[in-house]
CSV table of N, CA and C in Angstrom, one decimal:
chain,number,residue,atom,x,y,z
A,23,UNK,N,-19.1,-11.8,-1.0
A,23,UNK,CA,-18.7,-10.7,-1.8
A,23,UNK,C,-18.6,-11.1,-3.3
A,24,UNK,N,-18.5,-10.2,-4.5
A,24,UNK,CA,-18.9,-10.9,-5.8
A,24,UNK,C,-17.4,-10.9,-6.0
A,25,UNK,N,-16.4,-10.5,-5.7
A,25,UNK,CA,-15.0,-11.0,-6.0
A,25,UNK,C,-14.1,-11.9,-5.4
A,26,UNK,N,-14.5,-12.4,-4.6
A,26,UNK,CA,-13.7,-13.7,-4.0
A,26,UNK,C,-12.6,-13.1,-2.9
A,27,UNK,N,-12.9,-12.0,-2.2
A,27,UNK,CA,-12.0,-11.9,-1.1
A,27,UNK,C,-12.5,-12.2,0.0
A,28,UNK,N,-14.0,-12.3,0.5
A,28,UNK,CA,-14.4,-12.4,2.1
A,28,UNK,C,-14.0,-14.0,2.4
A,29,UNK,N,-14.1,-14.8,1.2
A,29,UNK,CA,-13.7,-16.1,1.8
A,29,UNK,C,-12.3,-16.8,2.0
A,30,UNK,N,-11.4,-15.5,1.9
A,30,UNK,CA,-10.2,-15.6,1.8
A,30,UNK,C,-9.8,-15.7,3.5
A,31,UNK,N,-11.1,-15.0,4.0
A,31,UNK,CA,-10.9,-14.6,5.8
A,31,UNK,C,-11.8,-15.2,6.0
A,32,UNK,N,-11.5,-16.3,6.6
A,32,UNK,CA,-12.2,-17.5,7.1
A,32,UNK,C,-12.1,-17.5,8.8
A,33,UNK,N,-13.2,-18.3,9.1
A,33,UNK,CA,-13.3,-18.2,10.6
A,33,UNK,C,-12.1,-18.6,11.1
A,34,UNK,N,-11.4,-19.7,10.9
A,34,UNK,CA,-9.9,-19.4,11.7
A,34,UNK,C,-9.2,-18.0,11.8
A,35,UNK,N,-8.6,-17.7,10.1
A,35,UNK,CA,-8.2,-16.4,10.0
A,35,UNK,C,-8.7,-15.1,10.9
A,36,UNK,N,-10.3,-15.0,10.8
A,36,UNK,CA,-11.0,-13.9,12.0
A,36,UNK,C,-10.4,-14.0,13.7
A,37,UNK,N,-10.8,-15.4,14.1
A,37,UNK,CA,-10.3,-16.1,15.2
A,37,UNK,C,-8.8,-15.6,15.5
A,38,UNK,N,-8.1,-16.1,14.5
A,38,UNK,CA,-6.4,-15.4,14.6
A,38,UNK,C,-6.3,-14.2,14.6
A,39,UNK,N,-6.9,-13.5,14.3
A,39,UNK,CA,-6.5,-12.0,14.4
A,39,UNK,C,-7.0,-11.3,15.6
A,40,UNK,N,-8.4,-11.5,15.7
A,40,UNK,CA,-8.9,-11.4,17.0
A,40,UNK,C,-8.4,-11.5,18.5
A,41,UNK,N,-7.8,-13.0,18.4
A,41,UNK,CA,-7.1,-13.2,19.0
A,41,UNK,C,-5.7,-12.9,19.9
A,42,UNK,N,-4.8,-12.4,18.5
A,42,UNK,CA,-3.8,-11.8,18.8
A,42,UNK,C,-3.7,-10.3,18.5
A,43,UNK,N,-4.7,-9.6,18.7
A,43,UNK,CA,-4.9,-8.5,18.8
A,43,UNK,C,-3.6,-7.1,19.1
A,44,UNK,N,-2.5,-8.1,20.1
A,44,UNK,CA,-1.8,-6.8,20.4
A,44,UNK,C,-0.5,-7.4,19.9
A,45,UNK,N,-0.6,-8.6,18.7
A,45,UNK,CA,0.8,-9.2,18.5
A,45,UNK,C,1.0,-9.2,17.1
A,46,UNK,N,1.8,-7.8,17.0
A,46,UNK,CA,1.3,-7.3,15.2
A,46,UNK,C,2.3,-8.7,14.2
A,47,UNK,N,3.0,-9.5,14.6
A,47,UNK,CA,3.9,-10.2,13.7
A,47,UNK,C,2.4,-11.0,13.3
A,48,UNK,N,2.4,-11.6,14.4
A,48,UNK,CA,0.5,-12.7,14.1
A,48,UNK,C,0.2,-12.2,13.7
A,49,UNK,N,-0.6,-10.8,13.6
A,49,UNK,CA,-1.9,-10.6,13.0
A,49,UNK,C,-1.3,-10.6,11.2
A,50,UNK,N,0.5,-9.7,11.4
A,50,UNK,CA,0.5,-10.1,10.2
A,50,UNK,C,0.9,-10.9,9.0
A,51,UNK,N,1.0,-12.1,9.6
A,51,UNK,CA,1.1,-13.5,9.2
A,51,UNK,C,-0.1,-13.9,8.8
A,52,UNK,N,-0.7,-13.6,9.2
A,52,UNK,CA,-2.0,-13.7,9.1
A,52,UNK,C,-3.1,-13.4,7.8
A,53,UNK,N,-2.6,-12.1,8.2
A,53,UNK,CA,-3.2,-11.2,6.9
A,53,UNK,C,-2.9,-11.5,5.4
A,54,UNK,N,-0.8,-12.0,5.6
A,54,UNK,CA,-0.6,-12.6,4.1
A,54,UNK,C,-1.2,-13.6,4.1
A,55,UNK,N,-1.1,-14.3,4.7
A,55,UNK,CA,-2.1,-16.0,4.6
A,55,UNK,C,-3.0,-15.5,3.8
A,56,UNK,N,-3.9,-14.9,4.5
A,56,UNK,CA,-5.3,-14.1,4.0
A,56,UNK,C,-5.2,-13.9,2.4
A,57,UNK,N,-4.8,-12.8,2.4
A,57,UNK,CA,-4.0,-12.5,0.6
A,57,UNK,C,-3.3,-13.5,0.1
A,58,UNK,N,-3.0,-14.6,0.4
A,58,UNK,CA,-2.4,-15.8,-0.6
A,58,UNK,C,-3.4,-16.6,-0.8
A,59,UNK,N,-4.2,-16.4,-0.1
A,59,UNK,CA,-5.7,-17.6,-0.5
A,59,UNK,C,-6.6,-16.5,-1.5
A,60,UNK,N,-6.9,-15.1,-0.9
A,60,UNK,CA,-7.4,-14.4,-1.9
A,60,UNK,C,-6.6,-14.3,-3.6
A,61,UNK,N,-5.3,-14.5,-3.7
A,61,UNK,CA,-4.7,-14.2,-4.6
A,61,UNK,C,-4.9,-15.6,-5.5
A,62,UNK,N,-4.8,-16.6,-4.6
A,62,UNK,CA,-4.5,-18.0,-5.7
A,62,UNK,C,-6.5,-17.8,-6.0
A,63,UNK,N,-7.5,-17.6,-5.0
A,63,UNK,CA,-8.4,-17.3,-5.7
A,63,UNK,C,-8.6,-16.5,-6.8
A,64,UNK,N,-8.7,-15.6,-7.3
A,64,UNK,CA,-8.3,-14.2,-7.8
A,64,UNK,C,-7.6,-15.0,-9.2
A,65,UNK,N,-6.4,-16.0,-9.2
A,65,UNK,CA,-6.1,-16.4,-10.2
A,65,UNK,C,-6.6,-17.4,-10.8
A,66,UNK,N,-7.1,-17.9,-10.1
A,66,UNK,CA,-8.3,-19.2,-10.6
A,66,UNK,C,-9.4,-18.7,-10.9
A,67,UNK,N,-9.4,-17.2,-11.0
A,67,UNK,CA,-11.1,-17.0,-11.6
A,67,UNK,C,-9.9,-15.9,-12.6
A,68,UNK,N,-9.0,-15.9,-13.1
A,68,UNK,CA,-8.8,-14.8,-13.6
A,68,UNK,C,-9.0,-13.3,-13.7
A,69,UNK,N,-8.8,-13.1,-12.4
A,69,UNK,CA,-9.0,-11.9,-11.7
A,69,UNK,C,-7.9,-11.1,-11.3
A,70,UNK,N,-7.0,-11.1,-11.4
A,70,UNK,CA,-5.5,-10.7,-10.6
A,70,UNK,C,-5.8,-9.1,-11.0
A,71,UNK,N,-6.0,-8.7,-11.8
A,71,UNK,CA,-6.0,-7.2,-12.0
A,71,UNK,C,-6.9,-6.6,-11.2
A,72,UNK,N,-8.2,-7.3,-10.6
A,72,UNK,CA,-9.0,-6.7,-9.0
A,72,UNK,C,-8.0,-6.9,-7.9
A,73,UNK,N,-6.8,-7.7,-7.9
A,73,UNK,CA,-6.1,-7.9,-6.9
A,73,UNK,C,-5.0,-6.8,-6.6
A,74,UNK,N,-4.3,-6.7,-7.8
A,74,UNK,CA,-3.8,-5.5,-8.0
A,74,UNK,C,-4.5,-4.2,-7.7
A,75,UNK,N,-5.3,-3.8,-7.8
A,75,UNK,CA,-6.0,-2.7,-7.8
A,75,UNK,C,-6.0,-2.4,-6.2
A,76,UNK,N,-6.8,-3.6,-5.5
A,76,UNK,CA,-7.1,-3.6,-4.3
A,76,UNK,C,-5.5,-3.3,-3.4
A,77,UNK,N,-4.5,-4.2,-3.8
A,77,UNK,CA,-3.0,-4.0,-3.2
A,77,UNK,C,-2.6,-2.2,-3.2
A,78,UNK,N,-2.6,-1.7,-4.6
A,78,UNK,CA,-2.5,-0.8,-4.9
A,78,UNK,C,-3.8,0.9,-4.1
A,79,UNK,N,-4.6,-0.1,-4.0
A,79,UNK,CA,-5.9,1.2,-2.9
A,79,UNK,C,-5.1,1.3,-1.5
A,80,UNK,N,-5.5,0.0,-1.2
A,80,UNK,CA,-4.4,-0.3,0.6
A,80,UNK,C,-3.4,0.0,0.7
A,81,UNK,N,-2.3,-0.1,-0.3
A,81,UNK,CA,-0.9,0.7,-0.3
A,81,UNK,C,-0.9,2.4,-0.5
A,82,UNK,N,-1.7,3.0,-1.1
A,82,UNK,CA,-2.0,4.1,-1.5
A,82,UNK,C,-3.0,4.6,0.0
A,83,UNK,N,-3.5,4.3,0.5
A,83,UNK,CA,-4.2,4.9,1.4
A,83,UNK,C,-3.2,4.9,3.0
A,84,UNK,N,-3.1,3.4,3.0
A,84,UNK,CA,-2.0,3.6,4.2
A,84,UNK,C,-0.8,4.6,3.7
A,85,UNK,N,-0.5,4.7,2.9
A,85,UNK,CA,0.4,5.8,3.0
A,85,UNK,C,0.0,7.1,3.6
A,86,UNK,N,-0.9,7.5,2.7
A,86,UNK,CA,-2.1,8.5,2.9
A,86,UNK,C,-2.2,9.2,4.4
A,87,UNK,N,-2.5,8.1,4.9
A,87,UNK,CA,-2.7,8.0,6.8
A,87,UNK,C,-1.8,8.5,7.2
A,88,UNK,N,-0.8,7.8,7.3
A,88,UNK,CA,0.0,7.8,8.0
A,88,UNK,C,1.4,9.0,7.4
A,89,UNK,N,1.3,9.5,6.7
A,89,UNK,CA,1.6,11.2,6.0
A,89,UNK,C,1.2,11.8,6.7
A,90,UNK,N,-0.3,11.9,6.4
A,90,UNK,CA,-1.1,13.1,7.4
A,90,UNK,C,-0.9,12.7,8.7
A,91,UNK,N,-0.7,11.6,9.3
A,91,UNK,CA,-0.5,11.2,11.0
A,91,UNK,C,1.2,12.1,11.3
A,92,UNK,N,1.9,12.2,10.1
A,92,UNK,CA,3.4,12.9,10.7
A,92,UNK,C,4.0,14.1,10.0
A,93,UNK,N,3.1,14.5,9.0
A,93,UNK,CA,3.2,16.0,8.5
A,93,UNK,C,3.5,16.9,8.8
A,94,UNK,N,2.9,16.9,10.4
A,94,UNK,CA,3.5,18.7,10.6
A,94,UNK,C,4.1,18.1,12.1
A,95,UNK,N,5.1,16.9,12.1
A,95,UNK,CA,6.0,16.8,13.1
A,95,UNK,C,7.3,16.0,12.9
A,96,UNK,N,8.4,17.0,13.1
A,96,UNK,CA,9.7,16.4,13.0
A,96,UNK,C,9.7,14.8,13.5
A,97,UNK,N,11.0,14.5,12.4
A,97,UNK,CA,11.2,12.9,13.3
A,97,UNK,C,11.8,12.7,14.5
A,98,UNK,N,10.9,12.1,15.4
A,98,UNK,CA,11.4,12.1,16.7
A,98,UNK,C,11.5,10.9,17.5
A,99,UNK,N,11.6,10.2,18.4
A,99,UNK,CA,11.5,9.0,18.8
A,99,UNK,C,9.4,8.4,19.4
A,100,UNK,N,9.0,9.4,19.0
A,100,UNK,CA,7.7,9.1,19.4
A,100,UNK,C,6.8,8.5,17.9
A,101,UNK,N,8.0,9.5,17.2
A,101,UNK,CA,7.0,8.7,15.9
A,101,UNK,C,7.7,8.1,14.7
A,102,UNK,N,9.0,7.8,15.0
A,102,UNK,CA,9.9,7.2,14.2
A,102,UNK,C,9.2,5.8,13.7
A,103,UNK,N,8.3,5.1,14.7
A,103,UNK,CA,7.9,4.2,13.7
A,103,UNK,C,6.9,4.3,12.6
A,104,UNK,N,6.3,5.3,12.5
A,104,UNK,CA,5.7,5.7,11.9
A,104,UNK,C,6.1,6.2,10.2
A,105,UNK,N,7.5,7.1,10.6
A,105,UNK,CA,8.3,7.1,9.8
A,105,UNK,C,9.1,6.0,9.1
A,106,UNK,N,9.2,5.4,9.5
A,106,UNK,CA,9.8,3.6,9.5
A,106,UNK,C,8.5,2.9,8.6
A,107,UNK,N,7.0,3.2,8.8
A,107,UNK,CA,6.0,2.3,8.2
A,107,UNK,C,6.3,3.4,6.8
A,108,UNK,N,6.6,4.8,6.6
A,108,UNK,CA,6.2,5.3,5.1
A,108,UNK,C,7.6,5.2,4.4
A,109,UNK,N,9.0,4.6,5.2
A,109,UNK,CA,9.9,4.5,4.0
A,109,UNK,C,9.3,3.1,3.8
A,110,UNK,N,8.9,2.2,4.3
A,110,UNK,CA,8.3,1.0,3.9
A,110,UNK,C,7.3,0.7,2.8
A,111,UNK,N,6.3,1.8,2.6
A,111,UNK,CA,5.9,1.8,1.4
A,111,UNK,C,6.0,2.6,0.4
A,112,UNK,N,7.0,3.3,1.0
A,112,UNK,CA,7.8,3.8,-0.3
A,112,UNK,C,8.9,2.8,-0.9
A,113,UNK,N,9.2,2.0,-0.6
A,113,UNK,CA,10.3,0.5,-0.7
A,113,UNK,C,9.0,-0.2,-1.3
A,114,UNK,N,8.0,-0.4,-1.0
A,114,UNK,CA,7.5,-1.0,-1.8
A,114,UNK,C,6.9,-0.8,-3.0
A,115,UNK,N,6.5,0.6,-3.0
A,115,UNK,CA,6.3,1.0,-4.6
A,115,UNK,C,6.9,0.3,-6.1
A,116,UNK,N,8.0,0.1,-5.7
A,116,UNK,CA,8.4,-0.9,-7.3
A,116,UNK,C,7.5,-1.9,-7.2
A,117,UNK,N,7.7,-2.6,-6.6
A,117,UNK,CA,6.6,-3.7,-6.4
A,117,UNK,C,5.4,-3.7,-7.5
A,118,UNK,N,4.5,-2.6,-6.9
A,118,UNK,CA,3.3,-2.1,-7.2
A,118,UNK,C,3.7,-2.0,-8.8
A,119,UNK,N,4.6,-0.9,-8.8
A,119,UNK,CA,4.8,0.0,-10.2
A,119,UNK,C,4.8,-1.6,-11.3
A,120,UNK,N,5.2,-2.5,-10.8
A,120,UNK,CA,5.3,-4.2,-11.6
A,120,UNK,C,4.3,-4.5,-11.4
A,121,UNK,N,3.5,-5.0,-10.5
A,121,UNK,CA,2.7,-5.2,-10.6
A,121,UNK,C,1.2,-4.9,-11.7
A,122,UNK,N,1.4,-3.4,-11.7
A,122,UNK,CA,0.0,-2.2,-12.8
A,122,UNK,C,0.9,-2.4,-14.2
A,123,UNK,N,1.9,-2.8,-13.8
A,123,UNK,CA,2.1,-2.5,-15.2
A,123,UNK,C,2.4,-4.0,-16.1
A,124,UNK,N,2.2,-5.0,-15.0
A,124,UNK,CA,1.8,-6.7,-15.3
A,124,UNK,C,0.6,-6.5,-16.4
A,125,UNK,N,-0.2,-5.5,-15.5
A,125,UNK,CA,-1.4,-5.5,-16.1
A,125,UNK,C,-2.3,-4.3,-16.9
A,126,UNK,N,-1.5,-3.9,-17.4
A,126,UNK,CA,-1.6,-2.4,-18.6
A,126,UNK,C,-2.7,-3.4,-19.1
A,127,UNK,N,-3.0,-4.3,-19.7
A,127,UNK,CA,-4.3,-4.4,-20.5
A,127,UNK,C,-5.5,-4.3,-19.7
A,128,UNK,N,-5.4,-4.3,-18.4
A,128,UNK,CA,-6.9,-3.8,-17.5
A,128,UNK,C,-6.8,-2.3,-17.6
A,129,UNK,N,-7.9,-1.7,-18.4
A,129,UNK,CA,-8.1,-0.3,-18.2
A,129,UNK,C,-8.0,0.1,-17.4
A,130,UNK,N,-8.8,-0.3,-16.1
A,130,UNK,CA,-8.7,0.4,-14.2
A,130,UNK,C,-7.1,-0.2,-14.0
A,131,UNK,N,-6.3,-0.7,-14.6
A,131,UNK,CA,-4.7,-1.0,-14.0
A,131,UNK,C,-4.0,0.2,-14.6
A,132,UNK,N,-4.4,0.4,-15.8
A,132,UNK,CA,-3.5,1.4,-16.8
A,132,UNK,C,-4.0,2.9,-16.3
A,133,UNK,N,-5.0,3.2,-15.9
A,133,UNK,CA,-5.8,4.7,-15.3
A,133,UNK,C,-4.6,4.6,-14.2
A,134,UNK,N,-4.7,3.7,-13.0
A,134,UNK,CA,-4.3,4.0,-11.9
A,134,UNK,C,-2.7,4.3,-11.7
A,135,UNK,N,-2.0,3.2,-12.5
A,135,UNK,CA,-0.7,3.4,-13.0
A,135,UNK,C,-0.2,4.7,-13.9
A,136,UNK,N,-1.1,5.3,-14.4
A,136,UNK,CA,-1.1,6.8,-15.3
A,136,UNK,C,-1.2,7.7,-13.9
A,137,UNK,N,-2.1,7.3,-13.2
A,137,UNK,CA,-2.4,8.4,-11.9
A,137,UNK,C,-1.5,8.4,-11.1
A,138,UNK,N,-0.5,7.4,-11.0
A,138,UNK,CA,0.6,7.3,-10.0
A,138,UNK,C,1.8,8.0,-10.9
A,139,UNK,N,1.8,8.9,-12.0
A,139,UNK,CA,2.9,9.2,-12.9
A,139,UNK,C,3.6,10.3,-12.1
A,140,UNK,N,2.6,11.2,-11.5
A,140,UNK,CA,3.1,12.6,-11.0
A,140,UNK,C,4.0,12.5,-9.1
A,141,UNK,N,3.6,10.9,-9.2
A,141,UNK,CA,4.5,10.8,-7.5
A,141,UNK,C,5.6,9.4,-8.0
A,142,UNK,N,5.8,9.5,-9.3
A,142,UNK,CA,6.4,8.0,-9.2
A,142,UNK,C,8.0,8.6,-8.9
A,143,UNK,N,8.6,9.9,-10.0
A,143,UNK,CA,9.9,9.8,-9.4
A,143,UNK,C,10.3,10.2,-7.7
A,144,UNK,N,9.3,10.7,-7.2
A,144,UNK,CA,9.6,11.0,-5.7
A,144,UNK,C,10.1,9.9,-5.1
A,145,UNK,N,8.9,8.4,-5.3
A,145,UNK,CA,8.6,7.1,-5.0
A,145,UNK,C,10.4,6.3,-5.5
A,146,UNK,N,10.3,6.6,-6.4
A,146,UNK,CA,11.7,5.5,-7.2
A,146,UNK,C,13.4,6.3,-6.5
A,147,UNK,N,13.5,7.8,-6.1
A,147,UNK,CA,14.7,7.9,-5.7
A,147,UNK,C,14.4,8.4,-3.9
A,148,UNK,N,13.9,7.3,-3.3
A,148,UNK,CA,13.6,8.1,-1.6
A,148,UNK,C,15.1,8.1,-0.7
A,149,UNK,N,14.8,9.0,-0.1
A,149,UNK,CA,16.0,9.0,1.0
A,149,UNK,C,16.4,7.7,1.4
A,150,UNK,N,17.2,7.6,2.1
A,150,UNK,CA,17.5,6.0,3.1
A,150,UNK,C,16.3,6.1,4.3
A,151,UNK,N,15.9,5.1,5.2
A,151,UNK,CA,15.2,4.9,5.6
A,151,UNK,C,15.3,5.9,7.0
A,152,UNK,N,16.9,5.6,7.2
A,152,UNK,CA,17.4,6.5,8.5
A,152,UNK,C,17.5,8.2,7.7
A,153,UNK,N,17.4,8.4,6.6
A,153,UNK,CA,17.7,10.0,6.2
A,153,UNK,C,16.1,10.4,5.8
A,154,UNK,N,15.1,9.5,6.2
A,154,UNK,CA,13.9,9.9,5.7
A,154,UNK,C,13.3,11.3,6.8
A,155,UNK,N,13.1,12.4,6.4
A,155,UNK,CA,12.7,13.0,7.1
A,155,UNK,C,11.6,14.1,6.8
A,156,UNK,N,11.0,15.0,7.4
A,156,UNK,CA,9.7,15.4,7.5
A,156,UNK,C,9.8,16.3,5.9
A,157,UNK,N,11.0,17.3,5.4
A,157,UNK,CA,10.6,17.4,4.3
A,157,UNK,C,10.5,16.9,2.9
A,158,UNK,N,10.8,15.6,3.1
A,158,UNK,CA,10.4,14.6,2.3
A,158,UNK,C,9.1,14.2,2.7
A,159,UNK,N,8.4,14.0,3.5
A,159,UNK,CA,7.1,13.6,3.9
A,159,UNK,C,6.0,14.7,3.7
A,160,UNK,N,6.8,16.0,3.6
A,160,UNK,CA,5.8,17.3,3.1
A,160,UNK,C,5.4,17.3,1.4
A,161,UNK,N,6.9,16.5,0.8
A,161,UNK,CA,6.6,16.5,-0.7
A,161,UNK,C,6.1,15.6,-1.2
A,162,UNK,N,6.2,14.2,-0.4
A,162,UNK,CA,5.1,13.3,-0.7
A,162,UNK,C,3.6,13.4,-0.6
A,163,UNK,N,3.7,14.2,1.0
A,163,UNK,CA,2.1,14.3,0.9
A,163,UNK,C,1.7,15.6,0.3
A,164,UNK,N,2.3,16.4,-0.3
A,164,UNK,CA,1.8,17.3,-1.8
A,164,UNK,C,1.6,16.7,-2.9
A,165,UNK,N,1.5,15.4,-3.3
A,165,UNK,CA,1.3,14.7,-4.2
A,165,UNK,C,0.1,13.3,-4.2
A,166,UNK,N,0.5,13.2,-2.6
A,166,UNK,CA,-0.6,12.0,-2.4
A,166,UNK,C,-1.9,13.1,-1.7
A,167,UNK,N,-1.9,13.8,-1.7
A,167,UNK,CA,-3.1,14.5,-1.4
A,167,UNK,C,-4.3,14.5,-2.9
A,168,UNK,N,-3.8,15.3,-4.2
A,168,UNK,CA,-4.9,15.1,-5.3
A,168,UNK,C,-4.6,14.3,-6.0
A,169,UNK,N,-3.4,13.4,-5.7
A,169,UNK,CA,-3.6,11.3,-6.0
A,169,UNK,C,-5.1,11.1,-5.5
A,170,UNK,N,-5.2,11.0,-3.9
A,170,UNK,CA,-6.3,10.0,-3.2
A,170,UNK,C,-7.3,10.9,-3.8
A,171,UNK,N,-7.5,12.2,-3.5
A,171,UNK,CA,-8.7,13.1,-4.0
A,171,UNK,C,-9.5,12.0,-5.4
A,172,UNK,N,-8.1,12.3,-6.2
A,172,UNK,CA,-8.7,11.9,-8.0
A,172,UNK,C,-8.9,10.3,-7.7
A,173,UNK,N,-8.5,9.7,-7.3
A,173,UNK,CA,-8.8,8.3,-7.1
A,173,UNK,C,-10.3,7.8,-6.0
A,174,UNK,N,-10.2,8.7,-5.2
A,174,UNK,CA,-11.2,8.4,-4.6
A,174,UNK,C,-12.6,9.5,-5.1
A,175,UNK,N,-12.9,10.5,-5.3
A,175,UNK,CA,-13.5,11.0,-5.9
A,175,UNK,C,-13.7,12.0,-5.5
């Protein structure tokens, strides 16, 4: 790939994941591994702002998913973990919001960080993780719906 992430997942890494297929801590030990070798790449070619971007797609989509997977169902014990993975990346949004804004001089950082303007105060004051519930997940995904649209096209 012309950005330096396929060799970030190297035949061990494949091997490991493959492997532990039904053992989500490994696979995701794994995965950071993965992203710490793409990232120290990424900084040795001076690239961090594709890395950002990419964090920022995968955190923005998995959210995405998994909105639309609990939208039109109260929180219940069947899908509380589910609920549990979107206060998770809603907890991690600061993160991100530092990260785009590390890199305001990458035009594609500063677009994408403008495009996150209209969900950021939702993102910055969220419920507790245990008070997170479906009509908070209806107002997020009223906002990550013509987010992904405008970002993805």
């Amino acid at each position: 790939d012309g950005i330096g992430v396929a060799n970030a997942f190297d035949e061990e890494i494949i091997k490991g994941i493959t492997g532990n297929i039904d053992n989500q801590d490994t696979i995701s030990m794994l995965i950071n591994k993965a992203l710490a070798k793409a990232e120290k790449n990424f900084r040795s070619h001076e690239r961090v702002s594709y890395l950002a971007l990419m964090i920022t797609g995968g955190w923005l989509e998995g959210l995405y998913v998994t909105c639309q997977t609990v939208k039109d169902s109260p929180r219940n014990s069947e899908n509380d973990l589910l609920y549990k993975d979107i206060w998770n990346h809603v907890y991690a949004y600061d993160y991100l919001d530092k990260l785009l804004t590390e890199y305001q001089n990458d035009q594609n950082c500063a677009q994408l960080n403008k495009a996150l303007e209209d969900i950021r105060p939702l993102l910055l004051r969220p419920p507790s993780s245990k008070n997170l519930n479906n009509a908070f997940i209806l107002k997020l995904n009223e906002k990550l719906v013509p987010l992904r649209k405008q970002i993805t096209g």
